[in-house]
Amino acid sequence: MLPLVGAGEMSLQDALVQEALGIPGSVLMESAGRSVGEFILTTLDPAEVTILVGPGNNGGDGYAVARYLLSWNIPVKVYASEPKSQLAIMQRRLFTRSGGRVFPLKDIFAVESMDVAVDALFGVGLKRPLDGIYADVVSYMSEVSTRVNIAVDMPSGLSADTGMPMGSVFPADYTITFGLPKLGLFLEPGFMFSGKIRVDSIGVPLSVWLSGISVTHWAVVKEDVQVALASLVSPSHKGEAGRLLIVGGGDIYSGAPLMAALGAMAMRTGLIYVAVPDKIKSYVAGRYPELIVIGWNEFDTALLDKIDAIVLGPGMKELPPFIDNILDIPIPRVVDASAIRRDILIGMKGSYVITPHPGEAARLLGTDVEKVKNNRLRTTQELLNYAPVAVLKGRRTITASGSVRWINTSGNELLAVGGSGDVLSGMIGGLIARGLDVATASWAGVYMHGWWADYMKEKGGMLLPHKVIDIDFFTEIFKRSS
């Protein structure tokens, strides 16, 4: 996993690293400048590089980038405001003494097109919306023609703590961030401004950057999921691959519990029971013979003694008669869709996860959807008042448990289709039934769900939830992870 830090943590670690290793800030700035310069030189084949330079240390990085490019005979144009930090003043002097020329920042508005544009206006230290000429310049960069945009450390105008825009934001194709990855680059909507993210240690080992810090935010990557799946025991018979109970369904949403069951099947869950209202039992039972389908009125609560996990809620518009038996049992549960209700969650005990989308989270918390979308980290904290583990869905789904947050990095717009959320609840439930703890199953299931969408997008196909078991994708994932 990638450790993620906010602006305050990064500033503190920067100072601690300099003190612990005796490395001056100027040396780190040199490393940062060379790192960005080498990336531009070796990856982008630039005809000319235009660098926007601010007054602080981010601007100092920009001058260092410019000087290295100049030394490699790459044409460079620097547009800058007056430097204010000592390091920026020093780097500007080094650049001009090396033959570089600095143009006033306002002159950028006369430039009609650029090859490679570099944003070194403001970094992690920005605490308020851009204003004045800086806001105008960043807005202009969203309109002017460029081939590639690169942000140094952070796109100017983006909060390193929340990923929320503070006014205009520089539209980066690449962000090269230093030391430790910044939280705001991975959160929603920050990732949409950040492009491809590259993390450069600038000559300091990761263990040193992490010394003395307790990381609570992590970005989940595919290697983490492969490690989690490798911990699952290879079953010798179906009972050892987990027993999952799915409770849900109704007149309109008779397909929802089926989608959840298919998600669990994709996770190679051994036995899947589906309990639905009696009026839709025959429909559900006729779809997939692998499923054990039970009508609510014939449900024997003795079955709960054999179950490893429960998914409650997909398509459910009324409560099953055995709901009280589900609330107070030591079986881990996934609570989804219409089951995410205060009256249900208040009475629920033991281990469980809730998986709301922003609308369901807003309903549970008594707020509006926009507040949820604009305060996703705060919302996950509030959701933990109702469950030990919470999954707040979105373009960058957040899984929360205790003080830890896992930020998902997979998925795309193909997931915006009916039934995909039901598939996710089944995936999480299936992984729990197979032996993963609730938190791990949640972030791993979320990543695999998004990974599936990424695979389908790469293949140029549509994402149809009922086809989740008809592709070889998950078979290959489990094979690679065994």
Short mmCIF file of C-alpha atoms in Angstrom, two decimals:
data_model
loop_
_atom_site.label_atom_id
_atom_site.label_comp_id
_atom_site.label_asym_id
_atom_site.label_seq_id
_atom_site.Cartn_x
_atom_site.Cartn_y
_atom_site.Cartn_z
CA MET A 1 0.00 0.00 0.00
CA LEU A 2 1.04 3.58 -0.52
CA PRO A 3 1.21 5.66 2.67
CA LEU A 4 -0.65 8.95 2.24
CA VAL A 5 -0.03 12.15 4.20
CA GLY A 6 -1.54 15.60 4.38
CA ALA A 7 0.20 18.95 4.17
CA GLY A 8 0.95 19.26 7.89
CA GLU A 9 2.41 15.77 8.15
CA MET A 10 4.56 16.30 5.06
CA SER A 11 5.89 19.62 6.33
CA LEU A 12 6.80 18.04 9.67
CA GLN A 13 8.48 15.03 8.02
CA ASP A 14 10.40 17.32 5.69
CA ALA A 15 11.87 19.17 8.67
CA LEU A 16 12.57 15.95 10.59
CA VAL A 17 14.36 14.36 7.63
CA GLN A 18 16.57 17.40 7.17
CA GLU A 19 17.48 17.38 10.85
CA ALA A 20 17.95 13.60 11.15
CA LEU A 21 20.15 13.24 8.08
CA GLY A 22 21.74 16.65 8.13
CA ILE A 23 20.47 17.33 4.61
CA PRO A 24 19.88 21.01 3.83
CA GLY A 25 16.62 21.94 2.15
CA SER A 26 18.63 23.19 -0.81
CA VAL A 27 19.92 19.66 -1.46
CA LEU A 28 16.40 18.22 -1.40
CA MET A 29 15.31 20.98 -3.77
CA GLU A 30 18.16 20.10 -6.13
CA SER A 31 17.06 16.46 -6.08
CA ALA A 32 13.46 17.46 -6.76
CA GLY A 33 14.45 19.67 -9.66
CA ARG A 34 16.64 17.02 -11.22
CA SER A 35 13.91 14.39 -10.79
CA VAL A 36 11.31 16.43 -12.68
CA GLY A 37 13.84 17.49 -15.30
CA GLU A 38 14.95 13.92 -15.98
CA PHE A 39 11.34 12.78 -16.30
CA ILE A 40 10.64 15.49 -18.88
CA LEU A 41 13.86 14.73 -20.76
CA THR A 42 13.55 10.95 -20.88
CA THR A 43 9.79 10.51 -21.15
CA LEU A 44 8.33 13.45 -23.04
CA ASP A 45 10.93 14.33 -25.71
CA PRO A 46 10.20 18.04 -25.26
CA ALA A 47 10.59 20.61 -28.00
CA GLU A 48 10.27 23.40 -25.43
CA VAL A 49 9.33 23.56 -21.76
CA THR A 50 7.30 26.40 -20.24
CA ILE A 51 7.58 26.67 -16.45
CA LEU A 52 5.22 28.67 -14.23
CA VAL A 53 7.04 29.67 -11.05
CA GLY A 54 5.50 30.90 -7.80
CA PRO A 55 7.03 32.86 -4.90
CA GLY A 56 7.74 30.03 -2.46
CA ASN A 57 9.65 26.77 -2.29
CA ASN A 58 7.50 25.16 -4.97
CA GLY A 59 8.73 27.96 -7.19
CA GLY A 60 12.27 27.13 -6.08
CA ASP A 61 11.71 23.59 -7.36
CA GLY A 62 10.59 25.13 -10.65
CA TYR A 63 13.79 27.16 -11.05
CA ALA A 64 15.82 24.01 -10.35
CA VAL A 65 13.87 22.11 -13.02
CA ALA A 66 14.53 24.93 -15.48
CA ARG A 67 18.27 25.00 -14.77
CA TYR A 68 18.70 21.26 -15.25
CA LEU A 69 16.77 21.35 -18.53
CA LEU A 70 18.87 24.30 -19.66
CA SER A 71 22.04 22.34 -18.90
CA TRP A 72 20.74 19.53 -21.13
CA ASN A 73 20.14 21.99 -23.99
CA ILE A 74 16.35 21.87 -23.73
CA PRO A 75 14.71 25.22 -24.62
CA VAL A 76 13.11 26.64 -21.47
CA LYS A 77 10.88 29.63 -20.80
CA VAL A 78 10.23 30.63 -17.20
CA TYR A 79 7.30 32.87 -16.23
CA ALA A 80 7.54 33.86 -12.59
CA SER A 81 6.39 36.12 -9.80
CA GLU A 82 8.99 37.62 -7.47
CA PRO A 83 10.56 35.00 -5.17
CA LYS A 84 9.93 35.34 -1.43
CA SER A 85 11.46 32.28 0.22
CA GLN A 86 15.23 32.13 0.63
CA LEU A 87 15.49 28.89 -1.33
CA ALA A 88 13.46 30.33 -4.21
CA ILE A 89 15.66 33.44 -4.27
CA MET A 90 18.78 31.26 -4.37
CA GLN A 91 17.43 28.99 -7.13
CA ARG A 92 16.38 31.95 -9.26
CA ARG A 93 19.88 33.39 -8.95
CA LEU A 94 21.44 30.06 -9.96
CA PHE A 95 19.13 29.83 -12.96
CA THR A 96 19.85 33.33 -14.27
CA ARG A 97 23.61 32.94 -13.67
CA SER A 98 23.41 29.79 -15.77
CA GLY A 99 22.08 31.81 -18.68
CA GLY A 100 18.37 31.46 -18.00
CA ARG A 101 15.90 34.26 -18.55
CA VAL A 102 12.85 34.98 -16.39
CA PHE A 103 9.71 36.58 -17.83
CA PRO A 104 7.01 38.26 -15.70
CA LEU A 105 4.21 35.84 -14.84
CA LYS A 106 1.63 38.07 -16.53
CA ASP A 107 3.35 37.56 -19.89
CA ILE A 108 2.03 33.99 -20.00
CA PHE A 109 -1.31 35.30 -21.29
CA ALA A 110 0.35 36.18 -24.60
CA VAL A 111 1.43 32.57 -25.13
CA GLU A 112 -1.11 30.84 -27.37
CA SER A 113 0.25 27.29 -27.21
CA MET A 114 2.87 25.29 -25.32
CA ASP A 115 4.59 21.96 -25.76
CA VAL A 116 5.32 20.92 -22.16
CA ALA A 117 3.95 23.12 -19.36
CA VAL A 118 5.21 22.80 -15.78
CA ASP A 119 3.25 24.07 -12.77
CA ALA A 120 5.58 25.19 -9.96
CA LEU A 121 3.32 27.91 -8.58
CA PHE A 122 2.17 26.46 -5.24
CA GLY A 123 2.70 23.10 -3.54
CA VAL A 124 1.41 21.41 -0.40
CA GLY A 125 1.55 24.58 1.67
CA LEU A 126 -1.40 26.24 -0.09
CA LYS A 127 -4.18 26.80 2.47
CA ARG A 128 -6.58 29.16 0.71
CA PRO A 129 -8.07 29.59 -2.76
CA LEU A 130 -5.85 31.08 -5.42
CA ASP A 131 -6.60 34.72 -6.13
CA GLY A 132 -5.36 37.57 -8.28
CA ILE A 133 -2.96 36.75 -11.07
CA TYR A 134 -2.39 33.20 -9.78
CA ALA A 135 -6.07 32.32 -10.17
CA ASP A 136 -6.08 33.92 -13.61
CA VAL A 137 -2.96 32.02 -14.71
CA VAL A 138 -4.29 28.65 -13.54
CA SER A 139 -7.63 29.29 -15.25
CA TYR A 140 -5.76 30.22 -18.42
CA MET A 141 -3.86 26.93 -18.31
CA SER A 142 -7.20 25.10 -18.51
CA GLU A 143 -7.92 26.88 -21.79
CA VAL A 144 -4.59 27.21 -23.60
CA SER A 145 -3.34 24.48 -25.94
CA THR A 146 -0.60 22.29 -24.41
CA ARG A 147 0.73 18.82 -25.24
CA VAL A 148 1.56 17.76 -21.69
CA ASN A 149 0.99 19.41 -18.30
CA ILE A 150 3.17 18.52 -15.31
CA ALA A 151 2.52 19.53 -11.71
CA VAL A 152 5.46 19.79 -9.31
CA ASP A 153 4.51 18.10 -6.00
CA MET A 154 0.83 19.19 -6.18
CA PRO A 155 -1.36 20.78 -8.86
CA SER A 156 -1.69 24.43 -7.83
CA GLY A 157 -5.10 25.12 -6.31
CA LEU A 158 -5.69 21.58 -5.02
CA SER A 159 -5.87 20.82 -1.29
CA ALA A 160 -3.24 18.29 -0.23
CA ASP A 161 -5.46 17.34 2.71
CA THR A 162 -8.90 16.88 1.16
CA GLY A 163 -8.44 16.70 -2.60
CA MET A 164 -10.96 19.51 -2.97
CA PRO A 165 -10.32 22.38 -5.41
CA MET A 166 -9.56 25.72 -3.79
CA GLY A 167 -10.81 27.80 -6.68
CA SER A 168 -9.08 27.14 -10.00
CA VAL A 169 -6.82 24.06 -10.24
CA PHE A 170 -3.95 23.38 -12.63
CA PRO A 171 -5.03 20.48 -14.92
CA ALA A 172 -2.09 18.06 -14.68
CA ASP A 173 -1.42 15.10 -16.94
CA TYR A 174 1.36 14.05 -14.55
CA THR A 175 2.03 14.97 -10.94
CA ILE A 176 5.53 14.31 -9.62
CA THR A 177 5.26 14.42 -5.86
CA PHE A 178 8.19 14.25 -3.44
CA GLY A 179 8.93 12.30 -0.28
CA LEU A 180 5.56 10.76 0.52
CA PRO A 181 2.38 10.63 -1.61
CA LYS A 182 -0.09 13.38 -0.72
CA LEU A 183 -3.59 12.38 0.38
CA GLY A 184 -5.35 14.96 -1.80
CA LEU A 185 -3.88 13.46 -4.97
CA PHE A 186 -5.75 10.20 -4.38
CA LEU A 187 -9.06 11.41 -3.00
CA GLU A 188 -12.12 12.36 -5.02
CA PRO A 189 -12.14 14.75 -6.87
CA GLY A 190 -8.40 15.49 -6.48
CA PHE A 191 -7.30 12.51 -8.55
CA MET A 192 -9.14 13.94 -11.56
CA PHE A 193 -6.81 16.98 -11.57
CA SER A 194 -3.62 15.03 -10.84
CA GLY A 195 -3.20 12.79 -13.87
CA LYS A 196 -0.67 9.99 -13.49
CA ILE A 197 1.08 10.22 -10.15
CA ARG A 198 4.80 9.56 -9.73
CA VAL A 199 6.36 9.50 -6.27
CA ASP A 200 10.05 10.42 -5.99
CA SER A 201 11.93 9.86 -2.74
CA ILE A 202 14.47 12.57 -3.78
CA GLY A 203 17.35 10.55 -2.38
CA VAL A 204 15.84 9.73 1.03
CA PRO A 205 14.80 6.12 1.83
CA LEU A 206 11.09 5.55 2.41
CA SER A 207 11.84 4.20 5.90
CA VAL A 208 13.36 7.56 6.81
CA TRP A 209 10.41 9.51 5.44
CA LEU A 210 8.11 7.32 7.54
CA SER A 211 10.15 7.47 10.75
CA GLY A 212 8.21 8.73 13.73
CA ILE A 213 4.92 8.96 11.85
CA SER A 214 1.76 6.89 12.31
CA VAL A 215 0.18 6.54 8.88
CA THR A 216 -3.62 6.32 8.95
CA HIS A 217 -4.42 6.78 5.25
CA TRP A 218 -3.38 4.25 2.62
CA ALA A 219 -3.86 3.90 -1.14
CA VAL A 220 -4.75 0.35 -2.15
CA VAL A 221 -2.95 -1.07 -5.19
CA LYS A 222 -3.27 -4.43 -6.95
CA GLU A 223 -0.31 -6.00 -5.13
CA ASP A 224 -2.16 -5.52 -1.83
CA VAL A 225 -5.14 -7.45 -3.14
CA GLN A 226 -2.94 -10.26 -4.42
CA VAL A 227 -1.36 -10.59 -0.97
CA ALA A 228 -4.81 -10.68 0.66
CA LEU A 229 -6.06 -13.35 -1.75
CA ALA A 230 -2.91 -15.41 -1.23
CA SER A 231 -3.83 -15.70 2.45
CA LEU A 232 -7.02 -17.60 1.61
CA VAL A 233 -6.85 -21.34 2.20
CA SER A 234 -7.20 -23.46 -0.95
CA PRO A 235 -10.38 -25.44 -0.26
CA SER A 236 -10.53 -29.22 -0.62
CA HIS A 237 -14.35 -29.14 -0.82
CA LYS A 238 -17.12 -26.55 -1.19
CA GLY A 239 -17.69 -26.20 2.54
CA GLU A 240 -14.14 -24.96 3.03
CA ALA A 241 -14.69 -22.18 0.45
CA GLY A 242 -17.19 -20.45 2.71
CA ARG A 243 -20.95 -20.36 3.19
CA LEU A 244 -22.67 -17.08 2.40
CA LEU A 245 -26.29 -16.06 3.01
CA ILE A 246 -27.78 -13.24 0.94
CA VAL A 247 -31.03 -11.70 2.20
CA GLY A 248 -32.89 -9.28 -0.04
CA GLY A 249 -35.10 -8.86 -3.07
CA GLY A 250 -38.56 -7.50 -3.74
CA ASP A 251 -41.17 -6.99 -6.46
CA ILE A 252 -39.18 -4.44 -8.46
CA TYR A 253 -35.65 -5.46 -7.54
CA SER A 254 -35.82 -9.23 -7.87
CA GLY A 255 -32.49 -9.21 -9.69
CA ALA A 256 -30.52 -7.46 -6.93
CA PRO A 257 -29.90 -10.51 -4.71
CA LEU A 258 -28.93 -12.42 -7.86
CA MET A 259 -26.33 -9.79 -8.72
CA ALA A 260 -24.94 -10.09 -5.18
CA ALA A 261 -24.84 -13.87 -5.56
CA LEU A 262 -22.94 -13.55 -8.84
CA GLY A 263 -20.42 -11.27 -7.14
CA ALA A 264 -19.90 -13.93 -4.48
CA MET A 265 -19.56 -16.63 -7.14
CA ALA A 266 -16.84 -14.55 -8.82
CA MET A 267 -14.97 -14.68 -5.50
CA ARG A 268 -15.12 -18.50 -5.62
CA THR A 269 -17.43 -18.75 -2.60
CA GLY A 270 -18.32 -22.39 -1.92
CA LEU A 271 -22.01 -22.33 -0.96
CA ILE A 272 -24.38 -19.43 -1.55
CA TYR A 273 -27.83 -19.29 0.03
CA VAL A 274 -30.29 -16.65 -1.19
CA ALA A 275 -33.29 -15.81 1.01
CA VAL A 276 -35.96 -13.79 -0.81
CA PRO A 277 -39.67 -12.96 -0.44
CA ASP A 278 -41.77 -16.00 -1.34
CA LYS A 279 -43.42 -14.21 -4.28
CA ILE A 280 -40.11 -14.00 -6.20
CA LYS A 281 -38.61 -17.28 -5.05
CA SER A 282 -39.48 -19.21 -8.21
CA TYR A 283 -37.97 -16.50 -10.42
CA VAL A 284 -34.72 -16.34 -8.45
CA ALA A 285 -34.47 -20.13 -8.13
CA GLY A 286 -34.84 -20.58 -11.86
CA ARG A 287 -31.90 -18.40 -12.79
CA TYR A 288 -28.82 -20.20 -11.45
CA PRO A 289 -28.98 -23.82 -10.28
CA GLU A 290 -25.78 -23.33 -8.25
CA LEU A 291 -27.70 -21.18 -5.75
CA ILE A 292 -29.71 -22.49 -2.82
CA VAL A 293 -32.84 -20.31 -2.82
CA ILE A 294 -35.13 -20.09 0.21
CA GLY A 295 -38.41 -18.21 0.66
CA TRP A 296 -38.60 -15.93 3.68
CA ASN A 297 -41.58 -17.73 5.20
CA GLU A 298 -39.81 -21.09 5.02
CA PHE A 299 -36.48 -19.84 6.32
CA ASP A 300 -35.18 -21.95 9.21
CA THR A 301 -33.03 -19.85 11.53
CA ALA A 302 -31.03 -22.98 12.37
CA LEU A 303 -29.26 -22.36 9.05
CA LEU A 304 -27.54 -19.36 10.63
CA ASP A 305 -25.39 -21.74 12.68
CA LYS A 306 -23.77 -22.97 9.44
CA ILE A 307 -23.24 -19.58 7.77
CA ASP A 308 -19.86 -17.79 7.60
CA ALA A 309 -21.14 -14.39 6.39
CA ILE A 310 -24.36 -12.56 5.50
CA VAL A 311 -25.20 -9.92 2.91
CA LEU A 312 -28.30 -7.99 3.94
CA GLY A 313 -30.21 -5.52 1.81
CA PRO A 314 -29.81 -5.90 -1.99
CA GLY A 315 -33.18 -4.99 -3.52
CA MET A 316 -34.93 -5.37 -0.15
CA LYS A 317 -37.99 -3.14 0.34
CA GLU A 318 -39.41 -4.82 3.43
CA LEU A 319 -37.81 -6.53 6.39
CA PRO A 320 -37.71 -10.33 6.53
CA PRO A 321 -39.57 -11.95 9.44
CA PHE A 322 -36.26 -13.25 10.82
CA ILE A 323 -34.51 -9.84 10.88
CA ASP A 324 -34.02 -9.92 14.66
CA ASN A 325 -32.02 -13.12 14.34
CA ILE A 326 -29.63 -11.40 11.93
CA LEU A 327 -29.08 -8.31 14.07
CA ASP A 328 -27.68 -10.01 17.14
CA ILE A 329 -25.44 -12.84 15.94
CA PRO A 330 -21.64 -13.25 15.86
CA ILE A 331 -21.62 -13.72 12.06
CA PRO A 332 -19.93 -10.95 10.03
CA ARG A 333 -22.38 -9.07 7.82
CA VAL A 334 -22.42 -6.76 4.81
CA VAL A 335 -25.26 -4.24 5.12
CA ASP A 336 -26.18 -2.69 1.79
CA ALA A 337 -28.82 -0.65 -0.03
CA SER A 338 -32.16 -0.20 1.77
CA ALA A 339 -30.92 -2.09 4.84
CA ILE A 340 -28.67 0.89 5.63
CA ARG A 341 -31.21 2.31 8.09
CA ARG A 342 -30.86 3.70 11.57
CA ASP A 343 -33.49 1.39 13.04
CA ILE A 344 -31.57 -1.64 11.73
CA LEU A 345 -28.05 -0.46 12.51
CA ILE A 346 -28.83 0.71 16.04
CA GLY A 347 -29.81 -2.85 16.95
CA MET A 348 -26.96 -4.56 15.14
CA LYS A 349 -24.09 -6.04 17.12
CA GLY A 350 -20.84 -7.81 16.30
CA SER A 351 -18.78 -7.40 13.15
CA TYR A 352 -20.29 -5.81 10.03
CA VAL A 353 -19.70 -3.29 7.26
CA ILE A 354 -22.08 -0.79 5.69
CA THR A 355 -21.62 0.06 2.01
CA PRO A 356 -23.55 3.25 1.17
CA HIS A 357 -23.34 5.37 -1.95
CA PRO A 358 -23.49 9.14 -1.26
CA GLY A 359 -27.30 9.21 -1.36
CA GLU A 360 -27.63 6.39 1.17
CA ALA A 361 -24.97 7.97 3.38
CA ALA A 362 -26.83 11.30 3.30
CA ARG A 363 -30.09 9.60 4.25
CA LEU A 364 -28.47 7.75 7.15
CA LEU A 365 -26.69 10.84 8.48
CA GLY A 366 -29.61 13.23 7.95
CA THR A 367 -27.72 15.52 5.59
CA ASP A 368 -27.69 16.27 1.86
CA VAL A 369 -25.74 14.54 -0.89
CA GLU A 370 -23.58 17.56 -1.73
CA LYS A 371 -22.28 17.75 1.83
CA VAL A 372 -21.35 14.08 1.63
CA LYS A 373 -19.53 14.56 -1.68
CA ASN A 374 -17.69 17.66 -0.47
CA ASN A 375 -16.62 16.11 2.85
CA ARG A 376 -15.93 12.46 2.10
CA LEU A 377 -13.33 11.91 4.82
CA ARG A 378 -15.54 13.55 7.44
CA THR A 379 -18.49 11.50 6.20
CA THR A 380 -16.62 8.22 6.66
CA GLN A 381 -15.86 9.24 10.24
CA GLU A 382 -19.56 9.89 10.87
CA LEU A 383 -20.53 6.58 9.26
CA LEU A 384 -18.40 4.77 11.84
CA ASN A 385 -20.94 5.86 14.44
CA TYR A 386 -23.22 3.25 12.87
CA ALA A 387 -20.83 0.43 11.96
CA PRO A 388 -17.36 -0.92 12.83
CA VAL A 389 -16.41 -0.72 9.12
CA ALA A 390 -17.80 1.65 6.49
CA VAL A 391 -17.38 1.74 2.72
CA LEU A 392 -18.32 5.09 1.18
CA LYS A 393 -18.72 4.44 -2.53
CA GLY A 394 -17.59 6.87 -5.20
CA ARG A 395 -15.02 7.33 -7.94
CA ARG A 396 -12.43 6.83 -5.20
CA THR A 397 -14.23 4.63 -2.69
CA ILE A 398 -13.05 4.98 0.92
CA THR A 399 -13.04 2.07 3.36
CA ALA A 400 -12.87 3.11 7.01
CA SER A 401 -12.26 1.20 10.24
CA GLY A 402 -11.16 2.82 13.48
CA SER A 403 -8.65 5.53 12.60
CA VAL A 404 -7.54 3.90 9.34
CA ARG A 405 -8.75 4.84 5.85
CA TRP A 406 -8.08 2.84 2.69
CA ILE A 407 -8.42 4.81 -0.54
CA ASN A 408 -9.26 2.75 -3.61
CA THR A 409 -7.32 3.41 -6.81
CA SER A 410 -9.17 1.18 -9.29
CA GLY A 411 -12.37 1.63 -11.29
CA ASN A 412 -13.89 3.93 -13.86
CA GLU A 413 -17.18 5.26 -15.23
CA LEU A 414 -18.28 1.79 -16.41
CA LEU A 415 -19.33 1.04 -12.83
CA ALA A 416 -22.12 3.63 -13.09
CA VAL A 417 -24.68 1.00 -14.05
CA GLY A 418 -27.55 -0.63 -12.19
CA GLY A 419 -26.56 -3.77 -10.33
CA SER A 420 -22.86 -3.05 -9.96
CA GLY A 421 -23.30 -2.10 -6.30
CA ASP A 422 -25.09 -5.38 -5.64
CA VAL A 423 -22.19 -7.25 -7.24
CA LEU A 424 -19.81 -5.40 -4.90
CA SER A 425 -21.74 -6.38 -1.78
CA GLY A 426 -21.60 -10.00 -2.93
CA MET A 427 -17.87 -9.78 -3.57
CA ILE A 428 -17.21 -8.41 -0.10
CA GLY A 429 -19.53 -10.98 1.48
CA GLY A 430 -17.89 -13.78 -0.48
CA LEU A 431 -14.40 -12.76 0.63
CA ILE A 432 -15.56 -12.59 4.26
CA ALA A 433 -17.13 -16.04 3.96
CA ARG A 434 -13.84 -17.35 2.57
CA GLY A 435 -11.93 -16.13 5.60
CA LEU A 436 -10.85 -12.50 5.25
CA ASP A 437 -11.64 -10.14 8.10
CA VAL A 438 -14.37 -7.58 7.41
CA ALA A 439 -12.08 -4.59 6.83
CA THR A 440 -9.67 -6.46 4.53
CA ALA A 441 -12.52 -8.06 2.58
CA SER A 442 -14.05 -4.61 2.15
CA TRP A 443 -11.04 -2.79 0.67
CA ALA A 444 -9.97 -5.85 -1.31
CA GLY A 445 -13.49 -6.36 -2.68
CA VAL A 446 -13.73 -2.70 -3.63
CA TYR A 447 -10.43 -2.87 -5.49
CA MET A 448 -11.35 -6.07 -7.34
CA HIS A 449 -14.71 -4.55 -8.31
CA GLY A 450 -12.90 -1.56 -9.83
CA TRP A 451 -10.21 -3.77 -11.34
CA TRP A 452 -12.94 -5.64 -13.19
CA ALA A 453 -14.21 -2.33 -14.63
CA ASP A 454 -10.67 -1.35 -15.66
CA TYR A 455 -10.28 -4.69 -17.41
CA MET A 456 -13.55 -4.25 -19.30
CA LYS A 457 -12.63 -0.70 -20.33
CA GLU A 458 -9.24 -1.85 -21.59
CA LYS A 459 -10.99 -4.51 -23.68
CA GLY A 460 -13.38 -1.89 -25.07
CA GLY A 461 -16.41 -3.71 -23.69
CA MET A 462 -19.47 -2.84 -21.64
CA LEU A 463 -19.75 -3.70 -17.97
CA LEU A 464 -22.83 -5.87 -17.50
CA PRO A 465 -23.16 -6.95 -13.85
CA HIS A 466 -24.90 -10.24 -14.71
CA LYS A 467 -21.88 -11.20 -16.84
CA VAL A 468 -19.40 -10.98 -13.96
CA ILE A 469 -18.92 -14.76 -13.85
CA ASP A 470 -18.77 -15.17 -17.62
CA ILE A 471 -15.25 -13.80 -18.07
CA ASP A 472 -11.88 -15.32 -17.19
CA PHE A 473 -10.72 -12.18 -15.40
CA PHE A 474 -11.31 -13.30 -11.82
CA THR A 475 -10.08 -16.81 -12.57
CA GLU A 476 -6.76 -15.30 -13.64
CA ILE A 477 -6.57 -13.08 -10.55
CA PHE A 478 -7.04 -16.01 -8.18
CA LYS A 479 -4.60 -18.12 -10.19
CA ARG A 480 -1.90 -15.42 -9.98
CA SER A 481 -2.50 -14.95 -6.25
CA SER A 482 -2.38 -18.62 -5.27
#
